[in-house]
Amino acid sequence: MYDFDMFVDPALLQDPHERVRELLRDAPPVFWTPRNGGHWVVTGFRENYDASRDFETFSSEIYPRPMMDGMRAMLAQQIGHVPLPTPINLDPPDHTKFRRPLQLAFSPKAMLARKEEVRSLANSLIDAVIEQGHCDFVPDIAEPLPVQVFLKMMGLPLERSAEFRDLVHEFMSPPDTELAPIYRMRKVADAMKGEIESRRTDPKDDLLSLLWTSEFDGEPMTFELMEDYAVLLFIAGLDTVINGMGFGVRHLAQNPAFQEELRANPKRIPEAAEELLRRYTFTVPTRRIAKDVEFAGVEMKDGDRLMLFLPGADLDQREFAKPEAFDIDRENNVHIAFGAGPHRCLGSHLARIELQVLYEQMLARLPTFRLDDAKPTVFHAGNIIAIDSLPLRWD
């Protein structure tokens, strides 16, 4: 056992990845914490990798299917259809079936075709702040960039950007009741309801229209399943890459010599982006123990919760030599920032393009930028380790 609260641990909110290094030093690679009702935390690389691939033991269905169906049926009487983020909250073979329609849409080729669109958006956001000599990177650049990319992919109107950014903030804030996440998912689905419905009869060149053409075991797409997909794409598409951008730009702002190195040789930016993902991994997926099991030397019980603490995995010295060092020349940099196994991040190709293009344009367009000493960086924690505010300055 190790006493650790992944939501409000003070050191995690002060310097998150330094606290992760302390966890790796002071706690076992798999431990039980009594916080938040009690749950397992997996910090080791090999342990995270193995658990991520063993979906029969470590289930992404946070409640057993009969229980989940019962809860949804009960709540449907109050709020209508209860969206279930699909396919992220399913296990194979259902996960495989429902992930298939998204595979082509998020393929490397399809995402590469969006690269110049991402570049144009990044430039427009930089244009808005460059002359003032400072910005808060997260709300000014990191949030609106993926939001606008997402809206274009889904076929949602860009004039609703502010509305969707507010929904991101609300969705990711700490829940005040046990059912708050469900009500928030319903709110997200409601925000897209009109657009989802219109694509059924008036298809366009967007992801919503593509999904309407999908069939499953010979059965056509339903409106309820479209809402399930929409909630997943909203959560994954709008929040995750924001955090990668925040930690990456924070590292650059703290290391002006490295900025100059990349400005002199921008072809190394893709390598830098990968090492930044490893050094500052930020996602903490949840799993349910689906059966009694001995794992990594501990006894886990059916129904226990387990957190895949991926930030620890990518700082595990058993896997990476001098993991705390940022090394752009690191050999065999096989990190798991995007997860492993069947649930490996579907949007990883798009995330890489967004990260690389953002770094390219900030380094090309801005002079040497630094952290604003007068304004602190603000973090939050939980299933995502994130930066809420990152004030920057440049001359």
Short mmCIF file of C-alpha atoms in Angstrom, two decimals:
data_model
loop_
_atom_site.label_atom_id
_atom_site.label_comp_id
_atom_site.label_asym_id
_atom_site.label_seq_id
_atom_site.Cartn_x
_atom_site.Cartn_y
_atom_site.Cartn_z
CA MET A 1 0.00 0.00 0.00
CA TYR A 2 1.06 3.56 -0.73
CA ASP A 3 -0.98 6.63 0.18
CA PHE A 4 -1.49 8.58 -3.05
CA ASP A 5 -4.40 10.69 -4.28
CA MET A 6 -4.08 11.08 -8.04
CA PHE A 7 -6.59 13.96 -8.06
CA VAL A 8 -5.36 16.32 -5.33
CA ASP A 9 -1.86 15.20 -4.35
CA PRO A 10 -0.16 18.56 -3.57
CA ALA A 11 3.19 17.65 -5.15
CA LEU A 12 1.44 16.40 -8.30
CA LEU A 13 -0.22 19.80 -8.64
CA GLN A 14 3.05 21.62 -8.05
CA ASP A 15 5.47 19.75 -10.33
CA PRO A 16 3.67 16.70 -11.75
CA HIS A 17 6.45 14.73 -13.38
CA GLU A 18 8.85 15.30 -10.50
CA ARG A 19 6.16 13.79 -8.27
CA VAL A 20 5.88 10.87 -10.70
CA ARG A 21 9.61 10.27 -10.29
CA GLU A 22 9.11 10.21 -6.51
CA LEU A 23 6.37 7.61 -6.94
CA LEU A 24 8.70 5.42 -8.97
CA ARG A 25 11.39 5.75 -6.32
CA ASP A 26 9.27 5.36 -3.19
CA ALA A 27 6.38 3.06 -4.17
CA PRO A 28 6.24 -0.41 -5.77
CA PRO A 29 5.47 -0.57 -9.52
CA VAL A 30 1.98 -1.79 -8.55
CA PHE A 31 0.40 -0.54 -5.34
CA TRP A 32 -2.96 -0.07 -3.60
CA THR A 33 -4.01 3.37 -2.39
CA PRO A 34 -6.93 3.86 0.03
CA ARG A 35 -7.88 7.17 -1.60
CA ASN A 36 -11.02 7.70 -3.71
CA GLY A 37 -12.64 4.50 -2.50
CA GLY A 38 -9.44 2.48 -2.85
CA HIS A 39 -7.85 1.35 -6.10
CA TRP A 40 -4.71 -0.05 -7.68
CA VAL A 41 -2.07 2.15 -9.34
CA VAL A 42 0.36 0.71 -11.91
CA THR A 43 3.45 2.86 -12.46
CA GLY A 44 5.99 0.45 -14.00
CA PHE A 45 6.50 0.27 -17.76
CA ARG A 46 6.31 -3.50 -18.17
CA GLU A 47 3.36 -3.76 -15.80
CA ASN A 48 1.45 -1.04 -17.71
CA TYR A 49 2.26 -2.67 -21.03
CA ASP A 50 1.11 -6.12 -19.90
CA ALA A 51 -2.08 -4.86 -18.24
CA SER A 52 -2.98 -2.74 -21.29
CA ARG A 53 -2.83 -5.79 -23.54
CA ASP A 54 -4.68 -8.18 -21.22
CA PHE A 55 -8.22 -6.90 -21.79
CA GLU A 56 -9.81 -10.10 -20.44
CA THR A 57 -8.41 -9.36 -16.97
CA PHE A 58 -8.18 -5.57 -17.10
CA SER A 59 -11.46 -4.49 -18.64
CA SER A 60 -12.27 -1.12 -20.20
CA GLU A 61 -15.92 -1.73 -19.35
CA ILE A 62 -15.82 0.20 -16.10
CA TYR A 63 -18.96 -1.63 -14.92
CA PRO A 64 -19.91 -5.20 -15.95
CA ARG A 65 -22.15 -5.06 -19.02
CA PRO A 66 -25.40 -6.16 -17.26
CA MET A 67 -24.86 -3.55 -14.55
CA MET A 68 -24.09 -0.83 -17.10
CA ASP A 69 -27.16 -1.71 -19.17
CA GLY A 70 -29.31 -1.56 -16.05
CA MET A 71 -27.93 1.83 -15.01
CA ARG A 72 -28.48 3.23 -18.50
CA ALA A 73 -32.05 1.93 -18.61
CA MET A 74 -32.83 3.48 -15.22
CA LEU A 75 -31.33 6.86 -16.11
CA ALA A 76 -32.95 6.85 -19.55
CA GLN A 77 -36.27 7.50 -17.83
CA GLN A 78 -34.86 10.80 -16.55
CA ILE A 79 -32.55 12.08 -19.30
CA GLY A 80 -33.16 9.90 -22.36
CA HIS A 81 -30.38 7.93 -24.03
CA VAL A 82 -27.26 7.72 -21.82
CA PRO A 83 -24.23 8.03 -24.13
CA LEU A 84 -21.48 5.47 -23.68
CA PRO A 85 -18.18 6.62 -25.24
CA THR A 86 -17.73 4.07 -28.04
CA PRO A 87 -15.53 2.13 -28.52
CA ILE A 88 -13.24 3.25 -25.68
CA ASN A 89 -15.50 1.77 -22.98
CA LEU A 90 -15.80 -1.61 -24.71
CA ASP A 91 -13.61 -4.73 -24.79
CA PRO A 92 -12.89 -6.91 -27.84
CA PRO A 93 -14.61 -8.26 -29.84
CA ASP A 94 -17.16 -5.43 -29.55
CA HIS A 95 -14.35 -2.87 -29.32
CA THR A 96 -12.83 -4.17 -32.56
CA LYS A 97 -16.17 -4.05 -34.37
CA PHE A 98 -17.02 -0.51 -33.36
CA ARG A 99 -13.48 0.85 -33.80
CA ARG A 100 -13.33 -0.33 -37.42
CA PRO A 101 -15.32 2.56 -38.97
CA LEU A 102 -12.87 5.04 -37.43
CA GLN A 103 -9.69 3.30 -38.58
CA LEU A 104 -9.73 4.68 -42.12
CA ALA A 105 -10.81 8.16 -41.04
CA PHE A 106 -7.81 8.41 -38.68
CA SER A 107 -5.26 6.61 -40.86
CA PRO A 108 -1.78 8.14 -41.32
CA LYS A 109 -2.63 9.07 -44.92
CA ALA A 110 -5.90 10.77 -43.97
CA MET A 111 -4.25 12.72 -41.16
CA LEU A 112 -1.30 13.79 -43.31
CA ALA A 113 -3.80 15.37 -45.70
CA ARG A 114 -4.81 17.72 -42.87
CA LYS A 115 -1.28 18.93 -42.14
CA GLU A 116 -1.47 22.25 -43.99
CA GLU A 117 -4.89 22.94 -42.49
CA VAL A 118 -3.34 22.48 -39.03
CA ARG A 119 -0.46 24.77 -40.03
CA SER A 120 -2.83 27.50 -41.18
CA LEU A 121 -4.78 27.31 -37.92
CA ALA A 122 -1.57 27.43 -35.85
CA ASN A 123 -0.38 30.50 -37.75
CA SER A 124 -3.67 32.32 -37.25
CA LEU A 125 -3.49 31.74 -33.48
CA ILE A 126 0.14 32.91 -33.36
CA ASP A 127 -0.82 35.98 -35.41
CA ALA A 128 -3.29 36.95 -32.69
CA VAL A 129 -0.63 37.16 -29.94
CA ILE A 130 2.76 37.70 -31.58
CA GLU A 131 2.82 41.50 -31.41
CA GLN A 132 1.80 41.69 -27.75
CA GLY A 133 4.94 39.83 -26.63
CA HIS A 134 3.15 37.47 -24.29
CA CYS A 135 0.23 35.05 -24.02
CA ASP A 136 -1.28 32.37 -21.86
CA PHE A 137 -0.41 29.48 -24.15
CA VAL A 138 -3.18 27.10 -23.07
CA PRO A 139 -6.31 29.23 -23.68
CA ASP A 140 -4.73 31.30 -26.47
CA ILE A 141 -3.22 28.52 -28.62
CA ALA A 142 -3.31 24.99 -27.18
CA GLU A 143 -7.09 24.86 -26.68
CA PRO A 144 -8.42 26.52 -29.87
CA LEU A 145 -6.09 24.63 -32.25
CA PRO A 146 -7.42 21.07 -31.69
CA VAL A 147 -10.95 22.39 -31.12
CA GLN A 148 -11.01 23.94 -34.60
CA VAL A 149 -9.42 20.86 -36.19
CA PHE A 150 -12.06 18.71 -34.47
CA LEU A 151 -14.94 20.92 -35.60
CA LYS A 152 -13.78 20.75 -39.21
CA MET A 153 -13.34 16.97 -39.12
CA MET A 154 -16.77 16.44 -37.58
CA GLY A 155 -18.45 18.97 -39.84
CA LEU A 156 -19.51 21.23 -36.96
CA PRO A 157 -19.67 25.03 -37.46
CA LEU A 158 -16.53 26.94 -36.48
CA GLU A 159 -18.63 29.74 -35.01
CA ARG A 160 -19.45 27.33 -32.16
CA SER A 161 -15.79 27.10 -31.09
CA ALA A 162 -16.30 29.05 -27.87
CA GLU A 163 -19.29 26.89 -26.92
CA PHE A 164 -17.32 23.69 -27.42
CA ARG A 165 -14.33 25.03 -25.49
CA ASP A 166 -16.65 25.77 -22.56
CA LEU A 167 -17.98 22.21 -22.80
CA VAL A 168 -14.40 20.89 -22.66
CA HIS A 169 -13.77 22.82 -19.43
CA GLU A 170 -17.00 21.61 -17.87
CA PHE A 171 -16.51 18.00 -18.94
CA MET A 172 -12.94 17.82 -17.59
CA SER A 173 -13.59 19.58 -14.27
CA PRO A 174 -13.72 17.37 -11.14
CA PRO A 175 -17.19 15.77 -10.79
CA ASP A 176 -19.26 17.08 -7.90
CA THR A 177 -21.54 14.01 -7.83
CA GLU A 178 -21.19 10.36 -8.85
CA LEU A 179 -23.55 10.86 -11.80
CA ALA A 180 -21.99 14.13 -12.98
CA PRO A 181 -19.96 12.47 -15.79
CA ILE A 182 -23.15 10.89 -17.20
CA TYR A 183 -25.04 14.19 -17.20
CA ARG A 184 -22.05 15.89 -18.84
CA MET A 185 -21.92 13.25 -21.58
CA ARG A 186 -25.62 13.83 -22.21
CA LYS A 187 -24.92 17.57 -22.47
CA VAL A 188 -22.13 16.97 -25.01
CA ALA A 189 -24.42 14.74 -27.08
CA ASP A 190 -27.17 17.38 -26.94
CA ALA A 191 -24.75 20.00 -28.26
CA MET A 192 -24.19 17.89 -31.39
CA LYS A 193 -27.72 16.54 -31.72
CA GLY A 194 -28.89 18.78 -34.55
CA GLU A 195 -25.78 18.24 -36.65
CA ILE A 196 -25.91 14.46 -36.12
CA GLU A 197 -29.53 14.35 -37.23
CA SER A 198 -28.98 16.54 -40.30
CA ARG A 199 -26.18 14.31 -41.62
CA ARG A 200 -28.53 11.36 -41.74
CA THR A 201 -30.46 12.96 -44.63
CA ASP A 202 -27.94 15.55 -45.87
CA PRO A 203 -24.47 13.92 -45.86
CA LYS A 204 -21.34 16.00 -46.36
CA ASP A 205 -17.60 15.36 -46.51
CA ASP A 206 -17.14 14.93 -42.76
CA LEU A 207 -16.82 12.30 -40.06
CA LEU A 208 -20.45 12.42 -38.97
CA SER A 209 -21.58 11.62 -42.51
CA LEU A 210 -19.04 8.81 -42.79
CA LEU A 211 -20.25 7.20 -39.57
CA TRP A 212 -23.87 7.24 -40.75
CA THR A 213 -22.87 4.87 -43.58
CA SER A 214 -21.52 2.22 -41.16
CA GLU A 215 -23.15 -1.14 -40.57
CA PHE A 216 -22.60 -3.61 -37.72
CA ASP A 217 -23.40 -7.28 -38.20
CA GLY A 218 -25.67 -6.27 -41.06
CA GLU A 219 -27.55 -3.69 -38.97
CA PRO A 220 -27.47 0.01 -39.91
CA MET A 221 -26.15 2.82 -37.74
CA THR A 222 -28.60 4.15 -35.12
CA PHE A 223 -28.99 7.67 -33.75
CA GLU A 224 -28.12 6.45 -30.24
CA LEU A 225 -24.87 4.88 -31.43
CA MET A 226 -24.03 8.07 -33.32
CA GLU A 227 -24.31 9.93 -30.00
CA ASP A 228 -22.00 7.36 -28.39
CA TYR A 229 -19.39 7.97 -31.10
CA ALA A 230 -19.80 11.74 -30.89
CA VAL A 231 -19.12 11.78 -27.14
CA LEU A 232 -15.98 9.67 -27.57
CA LEU A 233 -14.63 11.87 -30.38
CA PHE A 234 -15.38 14.99 -28.37
CA ILE A 235 -13.51 13.77 -25.30
CA ALA A 236 -10.54 12.31 -27.15
CA GLY A 237 -10.28 14.93 -29.87
CA LEU A 238 -10.55 18.07 -27.80
CA ASP A 239 -8.70 17.49 -24.54
CA THR A 240 -5.86 15.02 -24.92
CA VAL A 241 -3.55 16.74 -27.38
CA ILE A 242 -3.95 20.06 -25.54
CA ASN A 243 -1.98 18.56 -22.67
CA GLY A 244 0.78 17.24 -24.91
CA MET A 245 1.16 20.73 -26.35
CA GLY A 246 1.26 22.29 -22.89
CA PHE A 247 4.04 20.10 -21.52
CA GLY A 248 6.02 20.28 -24.77
CA VAL A 249 5.94 24.08 -25.00
CA ARG A 250 6.69 24.37 -21.28
CA HIS A 251 9.86 22.32 -21.82
CA LEU A 252 10.88 24.51 -24.77
CA ALA A 253 10.23 27.67 -22.75
CA GLN A 254 12.48 26.37 -19.97
CA ASN A 255 15.28 25.50 -22.41
CA PRO A 256 16.16 28.42 -24.74
CA ALA A 257 19.30 26.68 -26.03
CA PHE A 258 17.15 23.75 -27.17
CA GLN A 259 14.83 26.17 -28.95
CA GLU A 260 17.80 27.50 -30.89
CA GLU A 261 18.98 23.97 -31.68
CA LEU A 262 15.62 23.16 -33.26
CA ARG A 263 15.41 26.48 -35.08
CA ALA A 264 18.78 25.70 -36.64
CA ASN A 265 17.71 22.17 -37.55
CA PRO A 266 13.89 21.95 -37.76
CA LYS A 267 14.09 18.48 -39.32
CA ARG A 268 14.71 17.20 -35.79
CA ILE A 269 11.35 18.44 -34.51
CA PRO A 270 9.62 15.04 -35.05
CA GLU A 271 12.29 13.36 -32.88
CA ALA A 272 11.93 16.10 -30.28
CA ALA A 273 8.15 15.65 -30.27
CA GLU A 274 8.53 11.92 -29.50
CA GLU A 275 10.94 12.51 -26.65
CA LEU A 276 8.64 15.20 -25.25
CA LEU A 277 5.76 12.70 -25.32
CA ARG A 278 7.89 10.16 -23.43
CA ARG A 279 9.30 12.59 -20.90
CA TYR A 280 5.95 14.19 -20.14
CA THR A 281 3.37 11.44 -20.66
CA PHE A 282 0.08 12.57 -19.14
CA THR A 283 -2.80 10.05 -19.49
CA VAL A 284 -4.06 7.72 -16.72
CA PRO A 285 -6.65 5.28 -18.16
CA THR A 286 -8.96 3.39 -15.80
CA ARG A 287 -9.54 -0.37 -15.87
CA ARG A 288 -11.81 -2.76 -13.94
CA ILE A 289 -10.40 -6.03 -12.66
CA ALA A 290 -12.71 -8.56 -14.34
CA LYS A 291 -11.62 -11.61 -12.34
CA ASP A 292 -9.48 -12.56 -9.34
CA VAL A 293 -5.86 -12.52 -10.47
CA GLU A 294 -2.28 -12.44 -9.24
CA PHE A 295 -0.48 -9.70 -11.14
CA ALA A 296 3.04 -8.41 -10.55
CA GLY A 297 3.16 -10.27 -7.25
CA VAL A 298 -0.06 -8.89 -5.75
CA GLU A 299 -3.54 -10.38 -5.41
CA MET A 300 -6.24 -8.38 -7.17
CA LYS A 301 -9.96 -9.04 -6.74
CA ASP A 302 -12.81 -9.08 -9.22
CA GLY A 303 -14.36 -5.60 -9.29
CA ASP A 304 -11.28 -3.69 -8.09
CA ARG A 305 -10.35 -0.50 -9.95
CA LEU A 306 -6.92 -0.06 -11.50
CA MET A 307 -5.23 3.06 -12.88
CA LEU A 308 -2.74 2.69 -15.72
CA PHE A 309 -0.37 5.45 -14.62
CA LEU A 310 1.35 5.90 -17.99
CA PRO A 311 3.40 8.94 -16.86
CA GLY A 312 5.24 6.54 -14.55
CA ALA A 313 5.70 3.91 -17.24
CA ASP A 314 7.61 6.29 -19.49
CA LEU A 315 9.88 7.41 -16.64
CA ASP A 316 10.69 3.87 -15.46
CA GLN A 317 14.45 3.46 -15.19
CA ARG A 318 14.06 -0.29 -15.72
CA GLU A 319 12.98 0.53 -19.29
CA PHE A 320 14.76 3.82 -20.11
CA ALA A 321 18.33 4.76 -19.29
CA LYS A 322 18.35 8.03 -17.30
CA PRO A 323 14.61 8.48 -17.89
CA GLU A 324 14.56 11.92 -16.22
CA ALA A 325 16.94 13.26 -18.87
CA PHE A 326 15.49 14.77 -22.03
CA ASP A 327 17.52 13.10 -24.78
CA ILE A 328 16.55 13.76 -28.38
CA ASP A 329 19.13 11.12 -29.44
CA ARG A 330 17.62 8.43 -27.20
CA GLU A 331 17.79 5.03 -28.89
CA ASN A 332 14.78 2.69 -29.07
CA ASN A 333 12.42 5.36 -27.74
CA VAL A 334 9.39 3.05 -27.64
CA HIS A 335 7.22 5.00 -25.21
CA ILE A 336 3.57 4.24 -24.45
CA ALA A 337 2.26 7.80 -24.20
CA PHE A 338 -0.52 6.68 -26.56
CA GLY A 339 -1.16 3.48 -24.62
CA ALA A 340 -0.70 -0.12 -25.74
CA GLY A 341 -2.86 -3.04 -26.80
CA PRO A 342 -6.29 -2.82 -28.47
CA HIS A 343 -7.03 0.57 -26.92
CA ARG A 344 -3.90 2.28 -28.22
CA CYS A 345 -4.91 5.84 -29.11
CA LEU A 346 -6.80 5.95 -32.40
CA GLY A 347 -5.92 9.63 -32.87
CA SER A 348 -2.15 9.26 -32.39
CA HIS A 349 -1.40 10.13 -36.04
CA LEU A 350 -3.40 13.35 -35.83
CA ALA A 351 -1.89 14.19 -32.43
CA ARG A 352 1.64 13.80 -33.80
CA ILE A 353 0.89 16.10 -36.74
CA GLU A 354 -0.69 18.73 -34.48
CA LEU A 355 2.24 18.63 -32.06
CA GLN A 356 4.94 18.73 -34.72
CA VAL A 357 3.29 21.52 -36.73
CA LEU A 358 2.70 23.59 -33.60
CA TYR A 359 6.37 23.32 -32.57
CA GLU A 360 7.48 24.12 -36.12
CA GLN A 361 5.39 27.28 -36.34
CA MET A 362 6.12 28.57 -32.84
CA LEU A 363 9.86 28.14 -33.36
CA ALA A 364 9.74 29.67 -36.84
CA ARG A 365 7.48 32.62 -36.00
CA LEU A 366 8.31 33.60 -32.41
CA PRO A 367 11.60 34.82 -30.97
CA THR A 368 12.97 32.90 -28.00
CA PHE A 369 10.07 32.47 -25.60
CA ARG A 370 10.23 31.83 -21.87
CA LEU A 371 8.00 31.24 -18.88
CA ASP A 372 6.51 34.42 -17.43
CA ASP A 373 8.20 34.73 -14.02
CA ALA A 374 5.38 36.94 -12.74
CA LYS A 375 2.65 34.38 -13.40
CA PRO A 376 2.72 30.75 -12.24
CA THR A 377 2.03 27.68 -14.34
CA VAL A 378 -1.18 26.03 -13.10
CA PHE A 379 -1.64 22.25 -13.24
CA HIS A 380 -4.48 19.86 -12.59
CA ALA A 381 -4.46 16.10 -12.13
CA GLY A 382 -6.70 13.05 -12.29
CA ASN A 383 -7.12 10.78 -15.32
CA ILE A 384 -5.20 13.45 -17.22
CA ILE A 385 -2.19 15.32 -15.86
CA ALA A 386 -2.65 18.70 -17.46
CA ILE A 387 -1.62 22.35 -17.59
CA ASP A 388 -4.49 24.83 -17.18
CA SER A 389 -2.42 27.98 -17.54
CA LEU A 390 1.03 28.47 -19.10
CA PRO A 391 1.96 32.18 -19.27
CA LEU A 392 4.75 32.88 -21.78
CA ARG A 393 6.75 35.98 -22.73
CA TRP A 394 9.08 36.88 -25.58
CA ASP A 395 10.97 40.04 -26.56
#
